[in-house]
XYZ file of C-alpha atoms in Angstrom:
569
model
C -126.326 15.015 174.877
C -129.619 13.988 176.424
C -131.325 16.730 178.422
C -132.097 16.184 182.070
C -135.742 15.833 183.052
C -136.589 18.933 185.132
C -139.068 16.904 187.293
C -136.466 14.396 188.512
C -134.977 16.487 191.322
C -138.295 17.317 192.995
C -139.165 13.629 193.092
C -135.975 12.961 195.098
C -136.796 15.687 197.623
C -140.230 14.181 198.176
C -138.779 10.758 198.909
C -136.402 12.166 201.534
C -139.210 14.030 203.293
C -141.301 10.853 203.328
C -138.558 8.873 205.048
C -138.009 11.601 207.688
C -141.711 11.693 208.584
C -141.888 7.894 209.309
C -141.634 6.851 213.142
C -138.449 4.842 214.008
C -139.117 1.129 214.697
C -137.736 -0.808 217.870
C -135.167 -3.505 217.335
C -135.823 -7.104 218.407
C -133.046 -6.886 221.030
C -134.614 -3.832 222.663
C -138.062 -5.444 222.711
C -136.610 -8.527 224.416
C -135.030 -6.384 227.137
C -138.299 -4.574 227.758
C -140.167 -7.850 228.056
C -137.619 -9.192 230.572
C -137.940 -6.007 232.601
C -141.716 -6.277 232.579
C -141.534 -9.901 233.745
C -139.149 -8.964 236.552
C -141.392 -6.153 237.723
C -144.392 -8.446 237.580
C -142.549 -11.170 239.504
C -141.481 -8.739 242.210
C -145.015 -7.420 242.527
C -146.328 -10.965 242.834
C -143.690 -11.817 245.455
C -144.777 -8.803 247.472
C -148.541 -9.024 247.010
C -149.287 -12.746 246.797
C -147.874 -14.212 250.105
C -150.587 -12.711 252.341
C -153.225 -14.345 250.139
C -151.552 -17.764 250.036
C -152.539 -19.954 252.957
C -150.059 -22.656 253.975
C -151.665 -23.426 257.320
C -152.909 -26.692 255.856
C -149.247 -27.796 255.879
C -148.863 -26.821 259.551
C -149.381 -30.325 260.890
C -147.134 -31.824 258.221
C -144.326 -29.368 259.066
C -144.691 -29.965 262.813
C -144.655 -33.731 262.292
C -141.564 -33.523 260.083
C -139.637 -31.476 262.663
C -140.864 -33.738 265.465
C -139.541 -36.805 263.623
C -136.170 -35.067 263.201
C -135.846 -34.153 266.898
C -137.531 -37.148 268.451
C -139.725 -34.829 270.565
C -143.310 -33.532 270.043
C -143.335 -30.132 268.293
C -146.162 -27.573 268.304
C -146.636 -24.320 266.424
C -149.560 -21.901 266.108
C -149.217 -20.541 262.594
C -147.219 -20.972 259.391
C -146.815 -18.175 256.837
C -145.064 -18.088 253.468
C -142.263 -15.628 252.696
C -140.903 -15.111 249.195
C -138.425 -12.301 249.911
C -135.513 -12.103 250.236
C -135.539 -15.893 249.769
C -138.504 -18.277 249.745
C -139.259 -19.828 253.090
C -141.674 -20.208 255.983
C -142.158 -18.359 259.262
C -143.277 -20.511 262.181
C -144.949 -18.688 265.068
C -144.999 -19.848 268.710
C -142.651 -22.762 268.071
C -142.499 -25.186 271.035
C -140.509 -28.407 271.526
C -141.860 -30.547 274.374
C -139.641 -31.907 277.135
C -139.031 -35.548 277.907
C -141.294 -36.263 280.935
C -138.297 -37.764 282.734
C -136.726 -34.272 282.891
C -139.830 -32.196 283.687
C -142.835 -30.594 282.048
C -141.420 -27.239 280.907
C -140.679 -27.089 277.120
C -137.066 -27.640 276.185
C -137.258 -24.962 273.425
C -139.705 -22.116 273.023
C -139.464 -19.395 270.338
C -141.981 -16.778 269.255
C -140.665 -16.806 265.681
C -138.659 -19.266 263.585
C -137.682 -18.578 259.972
C -136.956 -21.561 257.706
C -135.400 -20.726 254.317
C -135.943 -23.152 251.421
C -133.194 -24.586 249.244
C -134.510 -23.906 245.746
C -132.217 -26.522 244.227
C -133.836 -29.224 246.367
C -137.216 -28.647 244.689
C -135.922 -30.231 241.481
C -135.275 -33.445 243.394
C -138.876 -33.473 244.658
C -137.657 -33.062 248.243
C -138.014 -30.018 250.444
C -134.789 -28.941 252.178
C -134.079 -25.897 254.282
C -130.815 -24.038 253.931
C -131.204 -22.022 257.157
C -133.357 -22.282 260.263
C -133.220 -19.087 262.341
C -134.594 -18.748 265.889
C -135.344 -15.268 267.214
C -134.929 -14.837 270.992
C -135.649 -18.475 271.906
C -135.665 -19.806 275.462
C -133.824 -23.110 275.973
C -133.899 -25.216 279.144
C -130.831 -27.361 279.824
C -131.681 -29.948 282.474
C -129.032 -31.911 284.355
C -130.116 -34.669 286.735
C -128.414 -35.949 289.851
C -127.689 -39.149 287.895
C -125.564 -37.132 285.451
C -127.990 -37.151 282.506
C -128.785 -34.202 280.199
C -132.161 -33.590 278.582
C -130.549 -32.833 275.187
C -128.861 -36.221 275.098
C -131.773 -37.989 273.368
C -132.113 -35.179 270.789
C -128.417 -35.393 269.874
C -128.434 -39.172 269.653
C -131.639 -39.133 267.592
C -130.100 -36.661 265.148
C -126.935 -38.784 264.986
C -128.916 -41.709 263.564
C -130.369 -39.633 260.722
C -128.280 -39.657 257.562
C -127.470 -36.099 256.424
C -125.230 -34.446 253.852
C -122.903 -31.511 254.711
C -124.548 -28.112 255.063
C -122.376 -26.485 252.382
C -122.953 -29.199 249.744
C -124.104 -27.411 246.567
C -126.089 -30.100 244.833
C -128.803 -32.294 246.287
C -127.833 -35.906 246.830
C -129.353 -39.100 248.219
C -129.271 -37.718 251.802
C -130.863 -34.370 252.708
C -128.446 -31.566 253.472
C -128.262 -30.528 257.130
C -129.507 -26.942 257.568
C -127.531 -24.103 259.114
C -129.257 -23.636 262.479
C -128.798 -20.304 264.216
C -130.308 -18.391 267.131
C -129.987 -14.750 268.144
C -130.815 -13.184 271.492
C -131.327 -16.608 273.072
C -131.585 -17.387 276.775
C -130.197 -20.677 278.120
C -131.581 -21.681 281.510
C -129.860 -24.335 283.629
C -132.003 -26.677 285.707
C -130.657 -29.124 288.278
C -133.224 -31.903 288.289
C -136.519 -29.996 288.460
C -135.130 -26.917 290.216
C -134.104 -23.979 288.050
C -130.618 -22.686 288.810
C -130.161 -18.917 289.229
C -127.263 -19.073 286.740
C -128.151 -18.705 283.055
C -126.744 -17.452 279.745
C -128.374 -14.406 278.154
C -127.987 -12.509 274.865
C -126.738 -15.762 273.395
C -125.915 -16.169 269.700
C -125.742 -19.794 268.601
C -124.896 -21.583 265.350
C -124.819 -25.277 264.413
C -123.983 -26.807 261.043
C -122.615 -30.001 259.493
C -119.236 -29.513 257.764
C -118.752 -33.284 257.457
C -121.301 -36.122 257.391
C -119.896 -37.424 260.699
C -119.316 -34.150 262.506
C -121.244 -31.108 263.736
C -119.673 -27.724 264.276
C -121.093 -25.396 266.927
C -120.451 -21.825 268.011
C -121.843 -20.000 271.050
C -121.374 -16.491 272.420
C -123.296 -15.357 275.497
C -123.232 -13.309 278.688
C -123.425 -15.212 281.996
C -126.153 -13.962 284.345
C -127.545 -14.730 287.793
C -131.182 -14.049 288.603
C -130.914 -13.766 292.410
C -128.401 -10.890 292.304
C -128.237 -7.545 290.521
C -124.856 -8.300 288.930
C -124.609 -6.670 285.513
C -121.030 -7.025 284.239
C -119.897 -10.653 284.037
C -117.879 -10.655 280.827
C -118.449 -12.752 277.720
C -118.475 -16.535 277.401
C -117.547 -18.054 274.023
C -117.520 -21.713 272.997
C -116.625 -23.259 269.646
C -115.783 -26.744 268.482
C -116.981 -29.975 266.933
C -119.127 -32.924 268.028
C -118.973 -36.307 266.324
C -121.552 -39.018 265.868
C -121.722 -41.966 268.280
C -124.085 -44.571 269.659
C -124.172 -42.944 273.120
C -123.394 -39.526 274.581
C -120.312 -40.638 276.500
C -118.755 -41.908 273.235
C -119.316 -38.657 271.286
C -115.951 -37.334 270.008
C -115.403 -33.691 270.999
C -112.972 -30.925 270.204
C -114.013 -27.825 272.124
C -112.427 -24.448 272.844
C -113.905 -22.099 275.428
C -113.087 -18.636 276.716
C -114.483 -16.456 279.490
C -113.052 -12.993 278.957
C -113.472 -9.386 280.116
C -114.852 -10.657 283.425
C -114.396 -8.349 286.447
C -113.554 -10.412 289.519
C -116.275 -8.703 291.531
C -118.948 -9.667 288.999
C -117.500 -13.165 288.504
C -117.562 -13.879 292.250
C -121.156 -12.695 292.539
C -122.086 -14.913 289.596
C -120.425 -18.054 290.949
C -120.939 -17.559 294.695
C -124.057 -15.394 294.812
C -122.157 -12.741 296.790
C -119.323 -10.274 296.348
C -116.102 -11.926 297.522
C -114.503 -8.513 298.002
C -111.863 -8.863 295.284
C -111.265 -6.718 292.218
C -109.354 -7.188 288.987
C -109.886 -8.731 285.567
C -110.173 -12.420 284.689
C -109.466 -14.357 281.507
C -110.188 -18.102 281.554
C -109.489 -20.300 278.524
C -109.989 -24.063 278.207
C -109.620 -26.792 275.569
C -111.020 -30.332 275.610
C -110.018 -33.118 273.212
C -111.340 -36.690 273.288
C -114.823 -37.940 274.098
C -117.517 -36.768 276.473
C -116.649 -39.550 278.922
C -112.863 -39.201 278.721
C -110.991 -36.215 277.352
C -107.766 -34.316 277.873
C -108.362 -30.850 279.272
C -106.066 -27.849 279.293
C -107.059 -24.627 281.078
C -105.352 -21.328 281.778
C -106.451 -18.694 284.294
C -105.097 -15.151 284.104
C -105.919 -12.630 286.830
C -104.619 -9.086 286.402
C -104.573 -6.197 288.881
C -105.950 -8.467 291.600
C -106.632 -6.693 294.897
C -109.116 -6.305 297.687
C -112.143 -4.116 297.076
C -111.630 -1.789 300.054
C -108.239 -0.365 299.089
C -105.793 -0.056 296.184
C -102.308 -1.458 296.956
C -99.167 -0.008 295.468
C -98.621 -3.197 293.448
C -101.688 -5.389 292.666
C -101.143 -9.093 292.120
C -101.039 -10.823 288.723
C -101.707 -14.573 288.505
C -101.049 -16.810 285.505
C -102.069 -20.404 286.296
C -102.092 -23.315 283.835
C -103.768 -26.684 284.530
C -103.695 -29.991 282.663
C -105.741 -33.073 283.418
C -108.216 -35.708 282.300
C -111.970 -35.162 282.464
C -113.944 -38.360 283.041
C -117.533 -39.349 283.835
C -119.010 -36.771 281.430
C -116.912 -33.922 282.928
C -118.064 -34.713 286.461
C -114.651 -35.968 287.570
C -111.087 -34.721 286.940
C -108.071 -36.974 287.266
C -104.304 -36.427 287.098
C -104.547 -32.672 287.654
C -101.266 -30.789 287.190
C -101.266 -27.028 287.695
C -98.352 -24.608 287.728
C -97.913 -20.897 288.346
C -96.441 -19.562 286.134
C -97.233 -21.988 283.281
C -94.738 -24.713 282.477
C -92.138 -23.496 280.007
C -92.320 -19.894 281.198
C -89.096 -17.948 281.616
C -90.201 -16.879 285.119
C -89.186 -18.891 288.162
C -91.782 -21.426 289.401
C -93.897 -20.246 292.321
C -96.577 -22.841 293.081
C -97.334 -26.335 291.734
C -100.555 -28.286 292.366
C -101.412 -31.912 291.649
C -104.312 -34.154 292.576
C -107.774 -35.362 291.654
C -111.352 -34.103 291.942
C -113.607 -37.190 292.027
C -116.875 -35.224 291.956
C -117.089 -31.699 290.559
C -120.411 -31.215 292.363
C -118.666 -31.847 295.688
C -115.426 -29.810 295.827
C -114.680 -31.172 299.315
C -114.074 -34.582 297.731
C -110.816 -33.309 296.198
C -107.444 -34.844 296.998
C -104.788 -32.202 296.306
C -101.102 -31.541 296.905
C -99.625 -28.026 296.750
C -95.910 -27.317 296.812
C -93.423 -24.531 296.263
C -89.748 -25.039 295.349
C -88.566 -21.736 296.803
C -90.934 -18.798 297.055
C -89.082 -15.595 298.025
C -90.167 -14.072 301.325
C -90.291 -10.680 299.603
C -93.032 -12.063 297.320
C -94.961 -13.295 300.353
C -94.738 -9.822 301.850
C -96.064 -8.291 298.630
C -99.010 -10.696 298.732
C -99.641 -9.662 302.332
C -99.747 -6.023 301.236
C -102.357 -6.953 298.609
C -104.426 -8.674 301.309
C -104.061 -5.947 303.938
C -103.591 -2.199 303.775
C -101.998 -2.181 307.230
C -98.582 -3.539 306.179
C -96.199 -0.551 305.860
C -94.431 -0.077 302.559
C -90.988 0.187 304.177
C -91.078 -3.274 305.767
C -88.653 -5.684 304.066
C -88.293 -9.458 304.227
C -85.801 -12.080 303.074
C -85.629 -15.852 302.936
C -87.143 -18.624 300.804
C -90.295 -20.650 301.460
C -90.307 -24.354 300.568
C -92.648 -27.186 301.438
C -95.776 -29.117 300.552
C -99.362 -29.140 301.734
C -101.976 -31.795 301.040
C -105.756 -31.581 301.159
C -107.989 -34.600 301.699
C -111.568 -35.035 302.920
C -111.674 -34.824 306.711
C -114.193 -35.401 309.439
C -116.029 -32.391 310.905
C -113.986 -30.379 313.388
C -110.610 -31.271 311.908
C -108.480 -29.520 309.322
C -108.371 -31.210 305.915
C -104.855 -29.825 305.339
C -101.580 -31.529 306.268
C -97.954 -30.914 305.430
C -94.975 -28.745 306.218
C -93.746 -25.278 305.240
C -90.247 -23.987 305.956
C -89.063 -20.396 305.596
C -85.277 -20.693 305.550
C -82.965 -17.885 306.731
C -85.944 -15.701 307.508
C -85.512 -11.978 307.959
C -88.046 -9.245 308.762
C -86.864 -5.656 309.133
C -88.862 -2.673 310.365
C -86.561 0.347 309.831
C -88.344 2.297 312.574
C -86.832 -0.137 315.097
C -83.360 -0.229 313.582
C -81.634 -2.303 310.890
C -81.643 -5.510 312.937
C -84.031 -8.215 311.756
C -86.933 -9.015 314.062
C -86.732 -12.701 313.051
C -83.617 -14.827 313.165
C -83.218 -18.369 311.892
C -85.888 -20.512 310.263
C -89.668 -20.467 310.551
C -91.347 -23.898 310.346
C -95.039 -24.799 310.249
C -95.854 -28.505 310.520
C -99.081 -30.467 310.745
C -99.768 -32.395 313.899
C -101.876 -35.461 314.548
C -103.968 -36.458 317.494
C -103.719 -40.050 318.731
C -106.492 -42.303 317.580
C -109.052 -43.371 320.209
C -108.058 -46.537 321.984
C -110.047 -49.551 320.924
C -109.562 -53.163 321.832
C -107.421 -54.917 319.263
C -108.351 -58.292 317.889
C -106.968 -60.444 315.157
C -109.402 -58.948 312.654
C -109.313 -55.317 313.829
C -106.450 -52.924 313.256
C -105.924 -49.723 315.210
C -107.436 -46.658 313.557
C -104.948 -44.371 311.805
C -104.129 -40.981 313.368
C -106.326 -38.074 312.385
C -105.200 -34.607 311.333
C -105.411 -32.194 314.247
C -103.890 -28.929 312.999
C -100.605 -27.137 312.377
C -97.905 -26.331 314.884
C -95.701 -23.269 314.536
C -92.326 -24.448 315.760
C -90.495 -22.083 318.145
C -89.229 -19.039 316.256
C -86.375 -16.876 317.563
C -87.238 -13.182 317.698
C -84.795 -10.345 318.374
C -87.014 -8.145 320.527
C -84.339 -6.124 322.352
C -83.295 -8.578 325.054
C -79.887 -10.106 325.614
C -81.355 -13.458 324.690
C -83.892 -13.920 321.861
C -87.586 -14.216 322.606
C -89.585 -17.198 321.348
C -92.838 -17.326 319.400
C -94.771 -20.561 318.918
C -98.362 -21.290 317.949
C -101.041 -23.706 316.894
C -103.696 -23.594 314.140
C -106.701 -25.878 313.898
C -110.263 -25.914 312.591
C -111.487 -23.631 315.409
C -108.847 -20.900 315.207
C -105.264 -20.119 316.140
C -103.251 -19.393 319.284
C -99.762 -17.875 319.709
C -97.458 -17.840 322.717
C -94.727 -15.195 322.997
C -92.144 -15.473 325.793
C -88.694 -14.094 326.635
C -87.065 -10.710 326.993
C -88.360 -7.762 324.960
C -88.499 -4.002 324.766
C -91.622 -1.991 324.091
C -90.196 -0.475 320.898
C -89.313 -3.861 319.363
C -92.689 -5.359 320.317
C -94.495 -2.490 318.629
C -92.208 -2.871 315.598
C -93.191 -6.572 315.379
C -96.889 -5.757 315.700
C -96.570 -3.132 312.942
C -94.676 -5.411 310.553
C -97.148 -8.288 311.021
C -100.472 -6.604 311.850
C -102.420 -9.890 311.789
C -100.151 -11.153 314.570
C -100.027 -7.820 316.374
C -103.781 -7.193 316.602
C -104.483 -6.262 320.225
C -100.858 -6.579 321.340
C -100.360 -2.898 322.191
C -103.284 -3.016 324.625
C -101.583 -5.556 326.908
C -98.083 -4.081 326.950
C -97.153 -2.930 330.433
C -97.319 0.779 331.064
C -95.839 0.743 334.578
C -92.420 -0.428 333.424
C -89.504 1.176 331.661
C -89.078 0.761 327.919
C -87.262 -2.499 328.623
C -86.033 -4.986 328.044
C -88.262 -6.929 330.442
C -89.604 -10.450 330.613
C -92.891 -11.199 328.839
C -95.310 -14.127 328.726
C -98.128 -13.278 326.292
C -100.780 -15.486 324.702
C -102.969 -14.581 321.705
C -106.236 -16.332 320.816
C -108.224 -15.814 317.603
C -111.290 -17.922 316.729
C -111.716 -17.836 312.949
C -113.850 -14.883 311.903
C -113.549 -13.126 315.280
C -111.169 -10.545 316.798
C -107.879 -11.590 318.352
C -107.277 -11.139 322.074
C -103.990 -11.134 323.978
C -103.590 -12.091 327.616
C -100.577 -11.145 329.736
C -99.261 -13.667 332.250
C -95.849 -12.033 332.558
C -94.178 -12.052 335.992
C -94.779 -8.772 337.794
C -91.919 -6.896 339.423
C -92.023 -7.017 343.229
C -93.774 -4.101 344.870
C -91.350 -2.308 347.229
C -92.356 -2.386 350.892
C -92.745 0.925 352.713
C -89.970 1.799 355.219
C -90.949 1.870 358.846
């Protein structure tokens, strides 16, 4: 056998040691990852460090001109800066859109900062597009003229003539994609002609985008405010819907949904009227409009909960659920074919009140022509409403009967009531248990409008006599069981100046006081004129009450006095 070379083994050990002393080499895959990481770090550093050193102010005029061409109004801005993070875009400082001189000189839009984010995919098509335009705390002036024109009308119509692709379209096409326009913390001021209204919208968040080439979608959430009062809680106003393209504003298709919620009635009255109307409760108002700006179908619903007066808390506050349908014409300045019902049509509850009519001019509520009717309102419900209106109605007073009738409202000349109609409370009953179980009222209670004869004028072939004018309402004689053998009678008259009541017949003091307690508005001042030199009754009375609207009521006593006995001689 061949002997093994004794030097062979050491040579193997040397080779192994040589391999273990050599540094491990990096694979190509690992080197590629490190290079990518280095490029990313370098790119991030450049994105952070380079923008302050890149001046884009030379494009300021070009950007302002481009936006001006899109809006159809002159646009000014003080400075343009480039932002690369989180997405490439521009920041425009002191952004101002000029007003049409026909609507005033104050800018229509003013914003300290506007951020415009670039669409990177549009750069490949050699066209600059913005994916988002964000306004921070802008101030917007909405001007409405006496002729019914809005200052934003020309901007909307100008934008409608510009071809645009939907906002969410992924790839660039022949038409530029409409940006997603948003505003946060905005303030919307309302101006009537050149006078700024105290009512405005604050803390407004707004969004506008183009889901379809022929349709814009808008969303608004804001808090109503009034500058000439210190009202703070007015609820939240939300509006959402779509606007279509058209040749004129009145032809613009609309589909809008609005809601005014979480509005305390005290704050809402101060917002709308400029004063506290003295009512409390919560309000929820919703409305929908479908059609065009000039002619659309409108549906609204008003819910009032826990409604009461501010100066006391009744045992049972009032809840109101009113639904109205109608047609809005003349750019929402006129409402035709109004139909309102409480509760809403289709409700399981019995109908209470129905209203129909028209409102030719929203800016002049007195131009309305309305009809209000009730098919059978329980007298007990009327008494509950009276307890909500006055804290003086005792809780143990009860009433029965059903109220039916209709009232109409139409513009009237000064000094006359604009209301006409008739109300009938059938089988009326009013019981004050402190005066016994017998009802104070017996029979029906009727209130009818009266007319005064027209002034006499000479009649000719071409002149017709003037129609009668509304004079007021007459309370037909009402039978009252006031303790006499025969019932007493109450009648009255209401007109534009005030009301008068005449109470005659036989009565006792206890039953008169019971009547005054059950109906405190009628009984104001009655106790002061009751005779104190007579027995408790019954005795004959002849009393007249007079109350000018807004003033206290006074009673006068013209009752026959008992003969004074002559002294014996």
